[in-house]
Structure formats: structure tokens, C-alpha cells
Amino acid sequence: MTQFKKLAIASAIAASLMGATSAEAHVTYHVSATGGEAPNVNGSTTTGSWTEGSPVDQGYVGNLPSTWLANIHHYNTVYEVSAEDAITNHGASNDFVLASLANRWNPTRSWGNALDYGLVNLEVAGHLTVTVAADSGFESTFAPGFTLWSGWGDAGTGNKHGAWNGPTAALPDRNPSNPGSLGVTGISYIGHAATSAEGGLATYTFTNLAAGQYSLWIGGNGPTGTTVGSQTYVASLTASPVPMPAAVWFMGSGLVGLVGLRRRTANVVA
């Protein structure tokens, strides 16, 4: 095998393992008829329009209002979700915002009505790093918290008007690791992250996720209620491959060596 062929094969293997990194990110936003923020009410996913296609076209049938959808096609590409991205790159109007209100991710104040609901279509299996931060462009004092679920939910299920992330008289053991799902069926809790720092960020890497559909619920983790404008946020999502064990690489190298040895032996016999 010539050196050129070896290099070509190595490059092809690397490309297939790592995925393309130069493709354009694919995020679509839910906007009103005038290009601003769409209504955040139950069953509103089909109202207004979507900048690059509705999640309904990809099978979303839930009742919770969805604000954005990130289609993650490739590894090592940062998929940014922000008002600036929506306005600059996706045709949203200048008054479009991404925000929660009243710090209702906070377990002592939890209430679904104040959350922002994002959808993720993960097309590559592996690790997923999620970061949610206060949007400095809006001088945000957001203290973000978020919860990741597998699935988008069953048809017609879910009601954002209710407590979910903290204890109630009926459910005293409920907490961020056992949050309740606002009546959405067909989803499973995966994990969460939060910060109590105003103007801060929360980040977490979820490991070994299968390709599929996921839901990201975002809200504030501050101690008191605040206005919508102070809880604007920017989210970023990045998929990365699960590293191949060293033994697999050694096995591959051994196979290549055996092929080369057999070729040399054949040439000597000839």
C-alpha cells in the first residue's frame, strides 16, 4: 500500500469519526406574524411562523409552547441560540427576545408558566454540552437554570401552568433531580444545571446521548421575581463524539500492519 493511499484512508476515517465542522448551524425560531416573539401559551407551536421550518414538520405534537429548535447535524460545531442570531441571521424583527421571567426554575419558586421551552434534534450520538448564559447585549441579570429531557412529549400532553421543579404539599420530595414534567408524557429526565449568580452562566456536558429528540427547559434561578427584560439569555449547544478506546486504535493499526505484511510476503513468494 503506497503512503498516499494510507494517508487517504486515515483522512477518511478521521472525517467519519469526527464529523464535519464547517457546516452552517441550523436553528429555527418561533416568531409572531410581525417577526417578534411568538405567543408563549399552551398549544401555540403552530401559531405565527418559524424562521427555518416548524418542529411540527419533524413530529412535534406536544402542548407546551416551543420557542426554538436546534437541529444538531455535526460534531464540534457551536449551535448558538440567541436574539442576536434570530435577528441578524434568521429574519426576526428587532424586538425579538429570548427570555424567561420571575426566576421560576428556582425550586423554591418553580412554576412552568415562566419558562422558555427549547427543542433539540440531535442527529449525531455522543456528548452534548449545553451552556445557558445571561445575554450581555440586553444587560441581563439572568441567573440561569435548565433541565434536559429525552423526547418531545406525547400528543396533546403538558400544561405549563403549574409547579414542577420543587416540593409541594402533595409532593414534598420533588426536587431538580426529580422535577415532575408538567403533565408531559413521553419524556424522561436526563439532568440539569444552574447558577445563582446574577449575570452568570450554567453549563453541563451530558454524556453518551443517543441520536434523537430532546427538550430543554430554561428559567431563572435567582431568589426573587424580576422583569422579563432582565432574564434574557443566550444558549449554545455543542455535540462531540465519544472518544474511541485506545485498544480500538491499536487494533486498527495492527490490521493495517498485517495487510502490509501479507502484501510483502506475497511479493517475495512471487
PDB file of C-alpha atoms in Angstrom:
ATOM      1  CA  MET A   1       0.000   0.000   0.000  1.00  0.00           C
ATOM      2  CA  THR A   2       1.503   3.343  -1.001  1.00  0.00           C
ATOM      3  CA  GLN A   3       1.971   6.127   1.521  1.00  0.00           C
ATOM      4  CA  PHE A   4      -0.572   8.213  -0.412  1.00  0.00           C
ATOM      5  CA  LYS A   5      -3.264   5.530  -0.044  1.00  0.00           C
ATOM      6  CA  LYS A   6      -2.533   5.193   3.668  1.00  0.00           C
ATOM      7  CA  LEU A   7      -2.944   8.925   4.171  1.00  0.00           C
ATOM      8  CA  ALA A   8      -6.178   8.960   2.176  1.00  0.00           C
ATOM      9  CA  ILE A   9      -7.659   6.144   4.251  1.00  0.00           C
ATOM     10  CA  ALA A  10      -6.584   7.792   7.508  1.00  0.00           C
ATOM     11  CA  SER A  11      -8.213  11.059   6.444  1.00  0.00           C
ATOM     12  CA  ALA A  12     -11.453   9.316   5.518  1.00  0.00           C
ATOM     13  CA  ILE A  13     -11.572   7.510   8.866  1.00  0.00           C
ATOM     14  CA  ALA A  14     -10.926  10.745  10.765  1.00  0.00           C
ATOM     15  CA  ALA A  15     -13.657  12.563   8.852  1.00  0.00           C
ATOM     16  CA  SER A  16     -16.208   9.853   9.521  1.00  0.00           C
ATOM     17  CA  LEU A  17     -15.378   9.772  13.235  1.00  0.00           C
ATOM     18  CA  MET A  18     -15.237  13.485  13.886  1.00  0.00           C
ATOM     19  CA  GLY A  19     -17.977  14.742  11.585  1.00  0.00           C
ATOM     20  CA  ALA A  20     -17.918  17.918   9.545  1.00  0.00           C
ATOM     21  CA  THR A  21     -17.182  21.141  11.435  1.00  0.00           C
ATOM     22  CA  SER A  22     -17.702  23.762   8.754  1.00  0.00           C
ATOM     23  CA  ALA A  23     -21.400  23.301   8.043  1.00  0.00           C
ATOM     24  CA  GLU A  24     -23.734  26.132   8.933  1.00  0.00           C
ATOM     25  CA  ALA A  25     -25.668  25.728  12.183  1.00  0.00           C
ATOM     26  CA  HIS A  26     -29.373  25.074  11.801  1.00  0.00           C
ATOM     27  CA  VAL A  27     -31.521  26.831  14.402  1.00  0.00           C
ATOM     28  CA  THR A  28     -35.113  27.863  13.761  1.00  0.00           C
ATOM     29  CA  TYR A  29     -37.078  30.358  15.875  1.00  0.00           C
ATOM     30  CA  HIS A  30     -40.767  30.734  16.633  1.00  0.00           C
ATOM     31  CA  VAL A  31     -41.894  34.245  15.694  1.00  0.00           C
ATOM     32  CA  SER A  32     -45.139  36.168  15.631  1.00  0.00           C
ATOM     33  CA  ALA A  33     -46.849  37.406  12.479  1.00  0.00           C
ATOM     34  CA  THR A  34     -44.713  40.560  12.689  1.00  0.00           C
ATOM     35  CA  GLY A  35     -41.436  38.727  13.377  1.00  0.00           C
ATOM     36  CA  GLY A  36     -41.337  39.318  17.129  1.00  0.00           C
ATOM     37  CA  GLU A  37     -41.544  36.794  19.921  1.00  0.00           C
ATOM     38  CA  ALA A  38     -44.355  34.274  19.374  1.00  0.00           C
ATOM     39  CA  PRO A  39     -47.109  33.821  21.994  1.00  0.00           C
ATOM     40  CA  ASN A  40     -45.882  31.746  24.943  1.00  0.00           C
ATOM     41  CA  VAL A  41     -49.133  29.908  25.651  1.00  0.00           C
ATOM     42  CA  ASN A  42     -50.148  26.257  25.667  1.00  0.00           C
ATOM     43  CA  GLY A  43     -50.764  24.815  22.225  1.00  0.00           C
ATOM     44  CA  SER A  44     -49.225  27.760  20.388  1.00  0.00           C
ATOM     45  CA  THR A  45     -46.460  25.978  18.459  1.00  0.00           C
ATOM     46  CA  THR A  46     -48.469  26.211  15.236  1.00  0.00           C
ATOM     47  CA  THR A  47     -49.330  29.901  15.628  1.00  0.00           C
ATOM     48  CA  GLY A  48     -47.241  32.575  13.956  1.00  0.00           C
ATOM     49  CA  SER A  49     -44.401  31.086  11.931  1.00  0.00           C
ATOM     50  CA  TRP A  50     -40.941  29.547  12.192  1.00  0.00           C
ATOM     51  CA  THR A  51     -37.894  31.103  10.578  1.00  0.00           C
ATOM     52  CA  GLU A  52     -36.480  27.834   9.130  1.00  0.00           C
ATOM     53  CA  GLY A  53     -39.238  25.295   9.472  1.00  0.00           C
ATOM     54  CA  SER A  54     -41.586  24.244  12.267  1.00  0.00           C
ATOM     55  CA  PRO A  55     -40.855  21.364  14.652  1.00  0.00           C
ATOM     56  CA  VAL A  56     -44.350  20.149  13.790  1.00  0.00           C
ATOM     57  CA  ASP A  57     -42.880  19.133  10.429  1.00  0.00           C
ATOM     58  CA  GLN A  58     -40.419  16.952  12.371  1.00  0.00           C
ATOM     59  CA  GLY A  59     -43.024  15.320  14.546  1.00  0.00           C
ATOM     60  CA  TYR A  60     -43.616  17.685  17.470  1.00  0.00           C
ATOM     61  CA  VAL A  61     -47.141  17.082  18.825  1.00  0.00           C
ATOM     62  CA  GLY A  62     -46.821  18.324  22.421  1.00  0.00           C
ATOM     63  CA  ASN A  63     -48.882  21.039  24.069  1.00  0.00           C
ATOM     64  CA  LEU A  64     -46.113  23.120  25.645  1.00  0.00           C
ATOM     65  CA  PRO A  65     -45.131  26.248  23.667  1.00  0.00           C
ATOM     66  CA  SER A  66     -41.739  25.883  21.982  1.00  0.00           C
ATOM     67  CA  THR A  67     -39.559  28.928  21.354  1.00  0.00           C
ATOM     68  CA  TRP A  68     -36.774  27.463  19.231  1.00  0.00           C
ATOM     69  CA  LEU A  69     -35.489  24.256  17.670  1.00  0.00           C
ATOM     70  CA  ALA A  70     -31.814  23.376  17.233  1.00  0.00           C
ATOM     71  CA  ASN A  71     -31.073  20.705  14.619  1.00  0.00           C
ATOM     72  CA  ILE A  72     -27.613  19.451  15.549  1.00  0.00           C
ATOM     73  CA  HIS A  73     -26.154  17.844  12.451  1.00  0.00           C
ATOM     74  CA  HIS A  74     -22.429  17.764  13.191  1.00  0.00           C
ATOM     75  CA  TYR A  75     -19.819  17.324  15.874  1.00  0.00           C
ATOM     76  CA  ASN A  76     -17.711  20.211  17.189  1.00  0.00           C
ATOM     77  CA  THR A  77     -19.990  22.912  15.822  1.00  0.00           C
ATOM     78  CA  VAL A  78     -21.384  25.503  18.247  1.00  0.00           C
ATOM     79  CA  TYR A  79     -25.109  25.970  17.697  1.00  0.00           C
ATOM     80  CA  GLU A  80     -25.969  29.372  19.157  1.00  0.00           C
ATOM     81  CA  VAL A  81     -29.495  30.276  20.189  1.00  0.00           C
ATOM     82  CA  SER A  82     -29.908  33.992  20.834  1.00  0.00           C
ATOM     83  CA  ALA A  83     -31.947  37.053  19.978  1.00  0.00           C
ATOM     84  CA  GLU A  84     -28.980  38.443  18.043  1.00  0.00           C
ATOM     85  CA  ASP A  85     -28.775  35.276  15.956  1.00  0.00           C
ATOM     86  CA  ALA A  86     -32.535  35.323  15.311  1.00  0.00           C
ATOM     87  CA  ILE A  87     -32.481  38.970  14.233  1.00  0.00           C
ATOM     88  CA  THR A  88     -29.199  39.013  12.304  1.00  0.00           C
ATOM     89  CA  ASN A  89     -29.288  35.620  10.601  1.00  0.00           C
ATOM     90  CA  HIS A  90     -32.897  34.458  10.564  1.00  0.00           C
ATOM     91  CA  GLY A  91     -35.023  37.491   9.759  1.00  0.00           C
ATOM     92  CA  ALA A  92     -36.684  38.064  13.144  1.00  0.00           C
ATOM     93  CA  SER A  93     -37.728  41.630  13.910  1.00  0.00           C
ATOM     94  CA  ASN A  94     -35.626  43.888  16.111  1.00  0.00           C
ATOM     95  CA  ASP A  95     -37.957  43.449  19.077  1.00  0.00           C
ATOM     96  CA  PHE A  96     -37.480  39.670  19.197  1.00  0.00           C
ATOM     97  CA  VAL A  97     -36.229  38.440  22.592  1.00  0.00           C
ATOM     98  CA  LEU A  98     -35.407  35.152  24.299  1.00  0.00           C
ATOM     99  CA  ALA A  99     -36.289  35.352  27.963  1.00  0.00           C
ATOM    100  CA  SER A 100     -37.884  33.723  30.957  1.00  0.00           C
ATOM    101  CA  LEU A 101     -39.351  35.666  33.849  1.00  0.00           C
ATOM    102  CA  ALA A 102     -39.761  35.693  37.622  1.00  0.00           C
ATOM    103  CA  ASN A 103     -36.983  33.142  38.356  1.00  0.00           C
ATOM    104  CA  ARG A 104     -39.325  30.185  38.131  1.00  0.00           C
ATOM    105  CA  TRP A 105     -36.681  27.499  37.546  1.00  0.00           C
ATOM    106  CA  ASN A 106     -35.663  28.127  41.161  1.00  0.00           C
ATOM    107  CA  PRO A 107     -37.003  25.100  43.100  1.00  0.00           C
ATOM    108  CA  THR A 108     -38.465  27.308  45.849  1.00  0.00           C
ATOM    109  CA  ARG A 109     -40.415  29.322  43.270  1.00  0.00           C
ATOM    110  CA  SER A 110     -40.862  26.850  40.413  1.00  0.00           C
ATOM    111  CA  TRP A 111     -43.715  27.428  38.002  1.00  0.00           C
ATOM    112  CA  GLY A 112     -43.870  26.328  34.377  1.00  0.00           C
ATOM    113  CA  ASN A 113     -45.636  29.420  33.081  1.00  0.00           C
ATOM    114  CA  ALA A 114     -42.439  31.467  33.247  1.00  0.00           C
ATOM    115  CA  LEU A 115     -40.097  29.064  31.440  1.00  0.00           C
ATOM    116  CA  ASP A 116     -38.758  29.129  27.895  1.00  0.00           C
ATOM    117  CA  TYR A 117     -39.055  25.785  26.103  1.00  0.00           C
ATOM    118  CA  GLY A 118     -36.464  24.743  23.521  1.00  0.00           C
ATOM    119  CA  LEU A 119     -36.355  21.633  21.356  1.00  0.00           C
ATOM    120  CA  VAL A 120     -33.229  19.755  20.257  1.00  0.00           C
ATOM    121  CA  ASN A 121     -32.993  17.345  17.341  1.00  0.00           C
ATOM    122  CA  LEU A 122     -29.687  15.565  17.938  1.00  0.00           C
ATOM    123  CA  GLU A 123     -28.700  13.830  14.717  1.00  0.00           C
ATOM    124  CA  VAL A 124     -25.344  12.512  15.979  1.00  0.00           C
ATOM    125  CA  ALA A 125     -24.828  10.311  19.026  1.00  0.00           C
ATOM    126  CA  GLY A 126     -22.267  11.355  21.631  1.00  0.00           C
ATOM    127  CA  HIS A 127     -21.766  14.008  24.285  1.00  0.00           C
ATOM    128  CA  LEU A 128     -23.797  17.236  24.323  1.00  0.00           C
ATOM    129  CA  THR A 129     -22.527  20.357  26.080  1.00  0.00           C
ATOM    130  CA  VAL A 130     -25.247  22.874  26.922  1.00  0.00           C
ATOM    131  CA  THR A 131     -24.453  26.381  28.163  1.00  0.00           C
ATOM    132  CA  VAL A 132     -27.052  28.988  29.070  1.00  0.00           C
ATOM    133  CA  ALA A 133     -25.852  32.469  29.958  1.00  0.00           C
ATOM    134  CA  ALA A 134     -27.238  35.913  30.633  1.00  0.00           C
ATOM    135  CA  ASP A 135     -27.430  37.933  27.416  1.00  0.00           C
ATOM    136  CA  SER A 136     -24.947  40.755  27.946  1.00  0.00           C
ATOM    137  CA  GLY A 137     -26.348  42.545  24.891  1.00  0.00           C
ATOM    138  CA  PHE A 138     -29.502  43.214  26.903  1.00  0.00           C
ATOM    139  CA  GLU A 139     -27.598  43.929  30.149  1.00  0.00           C
ATOM    140  CA  SER A 140     -29.262  40.825  31.526  1.00  0.00           C
ATOM    141  CA  THR A 141     -29.100  39.935  35.218  1.00  0.00           C
ATOM    142  CA  PHE A 142     -30.270  36.405  34.481  1.00  0.00           C
ATOM    143  CA  ALA A 143     -29.195  33.610  36.851  1.00  0.00           C
ATOM    144  CA  PRO A 144     -29.930  30.669  34.548  1.00  0.00           C
ATOM    145  CA  GLY A 145     -31.072  27.149  35.284  1.00  0.00           C
ATOM    146  CA  PHE A 146     -32.010  24.482  32.766  1.00  0.00           C
ATOM    147  CA  THR A 147     -33.292  20.918  32.648  1.00  0.00           C
ATOM    148  CA  LEU A 148     -32.752  18.455  29.796  1.00  0.00           C
ATOM    149  CA  TRP A 149     -35.275  15.741  28.927  1.00  0.00           C
ATOM    150  CA  SER A 150     -35.217  12.984  26.359  1.00  0.00           C
ATOM    151  CA  GLY A 151     -38.171  13.144  23.982  1.00  0.00           C
ATOM    152  CA  TRP A 152     -40.531  15.888  22.853  1.00  0.00           C
ATOM    153  CA  GLY A 153     -43.639  14.561  24.547  1.00  0.00           C
ATOM    154  CA  ASP A 154     -46.773  12.720  23.536  1.00  0.00           C
ATOM    155  CA  ALA A 155     -49.599  14.265  21.555  1.00  0.00           C
ATOM    156  CA  GLY A 156     -51.517  16.971  23.388  1.00  0.00           C
ATOM    157  CA  THR A 157     -49.795  16.470  26.750  1.00  0.00           C
ATOM    158  CA  GLY A 158     -48.391  19.166  29.006  1.00  0.00           C
ATOM    159  CA  ASN A 159     -49.641  22.281  30.758  1.00  0.00           C
ATOM    160  CA  LYS A 160     -47.180  24.984  31.658  1.00  0.00           C
ATOM    161  CA  HIS A 161     -49.427  26.371  34.405  1.00  0.00           C
ATOM    162  CA  GLY A 162     -48.103  24.509  37.401  1.00  0.00           C
ATOM    163  CA  ALA A 163     -45.253  23.892  39.830  1.00  0.00           C
ATOM    164  CA  TRP A 164     -42.702  21.302  38.708  1.00  0.00           C
ATOM    165  CA  ASN A 165     -39.133  21.697  39.984  1.00  0.00           C
ATOM    166  CA  GLY A 166     -39.594  21.918  43.757  1.00  0.00           C
ATOM    167  CA  PRO A 167     -41.580  20.481  46.633  1.00  0.00           C
ATOM    168  CA  THR A 168     -45.306  20.994  47.118  1.00  0.00           C
ATOM    169  CA  ALA A 169     -47.638  19.884  49.886  1.00  0.00           C
ATOM    170  CA  ALA A 170     -48.721  16.933  47.761  1.00  0.00           C
ATOM    171  CA  LEU A 171     -45.203  16.115  46.517  1.00  0.00           C
ATOM    172  CA  PRO A 172     -42.746  17.071  49.285  1.00  0.00           C
ATOM    173  CA  ASP A 173     -39.878  15.017  47.826  1.00  0.00           C
ATOM    174  CA  ARG A 174     -39.839  16.737  44.436  1.00  0.00           C
ATOM    175  CA  ASN A 175     -36.536  18.469  43.565  1.00  0.00           C
ATOM    176  CA  PRO A 176     -34.447  19.342  40.466  1.00  0.00           C
ATOM    177  CA  SER A 177     -33.323  15.717  40.137  1.00  0.00           C
ATOM    178  CA  ASN A 178     -36.933  14.532  40.440  1.00  0.00           C
ATOM    179  CA  PRO A 179     -38.695  17.526  38.947  1.00  0.00           C
ATOM    180  CA  GLY A 180     -42.067  16.413  37.624  1.00  0.00           C
ATOM    181  CA  SER A 181     -42.933  17.076  33.991  1.00  0.00           C
ATOM    182  CA  LEU A 182     -45.898  19.497  33.949  1.00  0.00           C
ATOM    183  CA  GLY A 183     -48.096  16.683  32.732  1.00  0.00           C
ATOM    184  CA  VAL A 184     -45.968  15.935  29.667  1.00  0.00           C
ATOM    185  CA  THR A 185     -45.818  12.206  28.980  1.00  0.00           C
ATOM    186  CA  GLY A 186     -43.267  10.544  26.743  1.00  0.00           C
ATOM    187  CA  ILE A 187     -40.263  12.447  28.144  1.00  0.00           C
ATOM    188  CA  SER A 188     -37.617  11.354  30.660  1.00  0.00           C
ATOM    189  CA  TYR A 189     -35.441  13.498  32.922  1.00  0.00           C
ATOM    190  CA  ILE A 190     -31.733  13.422  31.997  1.00  0.00           C
ATOM    191  CA  GLY A 191     -30.089  16.168  34.051  1.00  0.00           C
ATOM    192  CA  HIS A 192     -29.903  19.835  34.961  1.00  0.00           C
ATOM    193  CA  ALA A 193     -27.549  22.695  35.750  1.00  0.00           C
ATOM    194  CA  ALA A 194     -27.987  26.080  37.392  1.00  0.00           C
ATOM    195  CA  THR A 195     -26.196  29.048  38.893  1.00  0.00           C
ATOM    196  CA  SER A 196     -27.346  31.579  41.472  1.00  0.00           C
ATOM    197  CA  ALA A 197     -25.001  34.274  40.146  1.00  0.00           C
ATOM    198  CA  GLU A 198     -26.798  37.192  38.513  1.00  0.00           C
ATOM    199  CA  GLY A 199     -25.500  37.746  35.002  1.00  0.00           C
ATOM    200  CA  GLY A 200     -23.858  34.317  35.176  1.00  0.00           C
ATOM    201  CA  LEU A 201     -23.966  31.085  33.214  1.00  0.00           C
ATOM    202  CA  ALA A 202     -24.811  27.450  33.753  1.00  0.00           C
ATOM    203  CA  THR A 203     -23.151  24.692  31.756  1.00  0.00           C
ATOM    204  CA  TYR A 204     -23.155  20.907  31.702  1.00  0.00           C
ATOM    205  CA  THR A 205     -21.955  18.118  29.414  1.00  0.00           C
ATOM    206  CA  PHE A 206     -24.449  15.294  29.045  1.00  0.00           C
ATOM    207  CA  THR A 207     -22.554  12.157  28.106  1.00  0.00           C
ATOM    208  CA  ASN A 208     -23.298   9.247  25.797  1.00  0.00           C
ATOM    209  CA  LEU A 209     -26.583  10.535  24.416  1.00  0.00           C
ATOM    210  CA  ALA A 210     -28.261   8.627  21.632  1.00  0.00           C
ATOM    211  CA  ALA A 211     -29.256  10.486  18.487  1.00  0.00           C
ATOM    212  CA  GLY A 212     -32.847  11.613  18.874  1.00  0.00           C
ATOM    213  CA  GLN A 213     -35.177  14.298  20.202  1.00  0.00           C
ATOM    214  CA  TYR A 214     -34.609  16.242  23.425  1.00  0.00           C
ATOM    215  CA  SER A 215     -36.344  19.067  25.296  1.00  0.00           C
ATOM    216  CA  LEU A 216     -34.540  21.896  27.118  1.00  0.00           C
ATOM    217  CA  TRP A 217     -36.483  23.895  29.718  1.00  0.00           C
ATOM    218  CA  ILE A 218     -34.850  27.197  30.674  1.00  0.00           C
ATOM    219  CA  GLY A 219     -35.680  29.505  33.559  1.00  0.00           C
ATOM    220  CA  GLY A 220     -34.235  31.756  36.220  1.00  0.00           C
ATOM    221  CA  ASN A 221     -32.586  30.526  39.430  1.00  0.00           C
ATOM    222  CA  GLY A 222     -32.488  33.894  41.191  1.00  0.00           C
ATOM    223  CA  PRO A 223     -34.167  34.337  44.570  1.00  0.00           C
ATOM    224  CA  THR A 224     -36.900  36.816  43.642  1.00  0.00           C
ATOM    225  CA  GLY A 225     -39.202  37.730  40.782  1.00  0.00           C
ATOM    226  CA  THR A 226     -37.807  40.048  38.115  1.00  0.00           C
ATOM    227  CA  THR A 227     -38.993  41.571  34.869  1.00  0.00           C
ATOM    228  CA  VAL A 228     -38.784  39.809  31.518  1.00  0.00           C
ATOM    229  CA  GLY A 229     -36.055  42.083  30.179  1.00  0.00           C
ATOM    230  CA  SER A 230     -33.613  41.166  32.935  1.00  0.00           C
ATOM    231  CA  GLN A 231     -33.868  37.444  32.170  1.00  0.00           C
ATOM    232  CA  THR A 232     -32.837  37.405  28.529  1.00  0.00           C
ATOM    233  CA  TYR A 233     -30.432  34.591  27.692  1.00  0.00           C
ATOM    234  CA  VAL A 234     -28.085  33.060  25.143  1.00  0.00           C
ATOM    235  CA  ALA A 235     -27.818  29.292  24.785  1.00  0.00           C
ATOM    236  CA  SER A 236     -25.156  27.268  22.999  1.00  0.00           C
ATOM    237  CA  LEU A 237     -25.151  23.560  22.217  1.00  0.00           C
ATOM    238  CA  THR A 238     -22.179  21.529  21.001  1.00  0.00           C
ATOM    239  CA  ALA A 239     -22.065  17.816  20.243  1.00  0.00           C
ATOM    240  CA  SER A 240     -18.822  15.860  20.462  1.00  0.00           C
ATOM    241  CA  PRO A 241     -18.052  12.225  19.656  1.00  0.00           C
ATOM    242  CA  VAL A 242     -17.421   9.636  22.317  1.00  0.00           C
ATOM    243  CA  PRO A 243     -13.629   9.067  22.202  1.00  0.00           C
ATOM    244  CA  MET A 244     -12.641   5.776  20.641  1.00  0.00           C
ATOM    245  CA  PRO A 245     -10.873   3.487  23.147  1.00  0.00           C
ATOM    246  CA  ALA A 246      -7.131   3.202  22.635  1.00  0.00           C
ATOM    247  CA  ALA A 247      -7.479  -0.548  22.126  1.00  0.00           C
ATOM    248  CA  VAL A 248      -9.577   0.058  19.023  1.00  0.00           C
ATOM    249  CA  TRP A 249      -6.903   2.320  17.533  1.00  0.00           C
ATOM    250  CA  PHE A 250      -4.208  -0.267  18.299  1.00  0.00           C
ATOM    251  CA  MET A 251      -6.327  -2.977  16.703  1.00  0.00           C
ATOM    252  CA  GLY A 252      -6.775  -0.852  13.611  1.00  0.00           C
ATOM    253  CA  SER A 253      -3.046  -0.200  13.400  1.00  0.00           C
ATOM    254  CA  GLY A 254      -2.396  -3.927  13.787  1.00  0.00           C
ATOM    255  CA  LEU A 255      -4.780  -4.781  10.958  1.00  0.00           C
ATOM    256  CA  VAL A 256      -3.063  -2.294   8.663  1.00  0.00           C
ATOM    257  CA  GLY A 257       0.286  -3.827   9.607  1.00  0.00           C
ATOM    258  CA  LEU A 258      -0.957  -7.341   8.865  1.00  0.00           C
ATOM    259  CA  VAL A 259      -2.217  -6.249   5.454  1.00  0.00           C
ATOM    260  CA  GLY A 260       1.157  -4.738   4.652  1.00  0.00           C
ATOM    261  CA  LEU A 261       2.992  -7.874   5.841  1.00  0.00           C
ATOM    262  CA  ARG A 262       0.825 -10.138   3.691  1.00  0.00           C
ATOM    263  CA  ARG A 263       1.458  -7.975   0.623  1.00  0.00           C
ATOM    264  CA  ARG A 264       5.209  -8.046   1.195  1.00  0.00           C
ATOM    265  CA  THR A 265       5.153 -11.809   1.751  1.00  0.00           C
ATOM    266  CA  ALA A 266       3.169 -12.319  -1.438  1.00  0.00           C
ATOM    267  CA  ASN A 267       5.670 -10.246  -3.403  1.00  0.00           C
ATOM    268  CA  VAL A 268       8.602 -12.300  -2.039  1.00  0.00           C
ATOM    269  CA  VAL A 269       6.911 -15.613  -2.947  1.00  0.00           C
ATOM    270  CA  ALA A 270       6.129 -14.335  -6.422  1.00  0.00           C
TER     271      ALA A 270
END
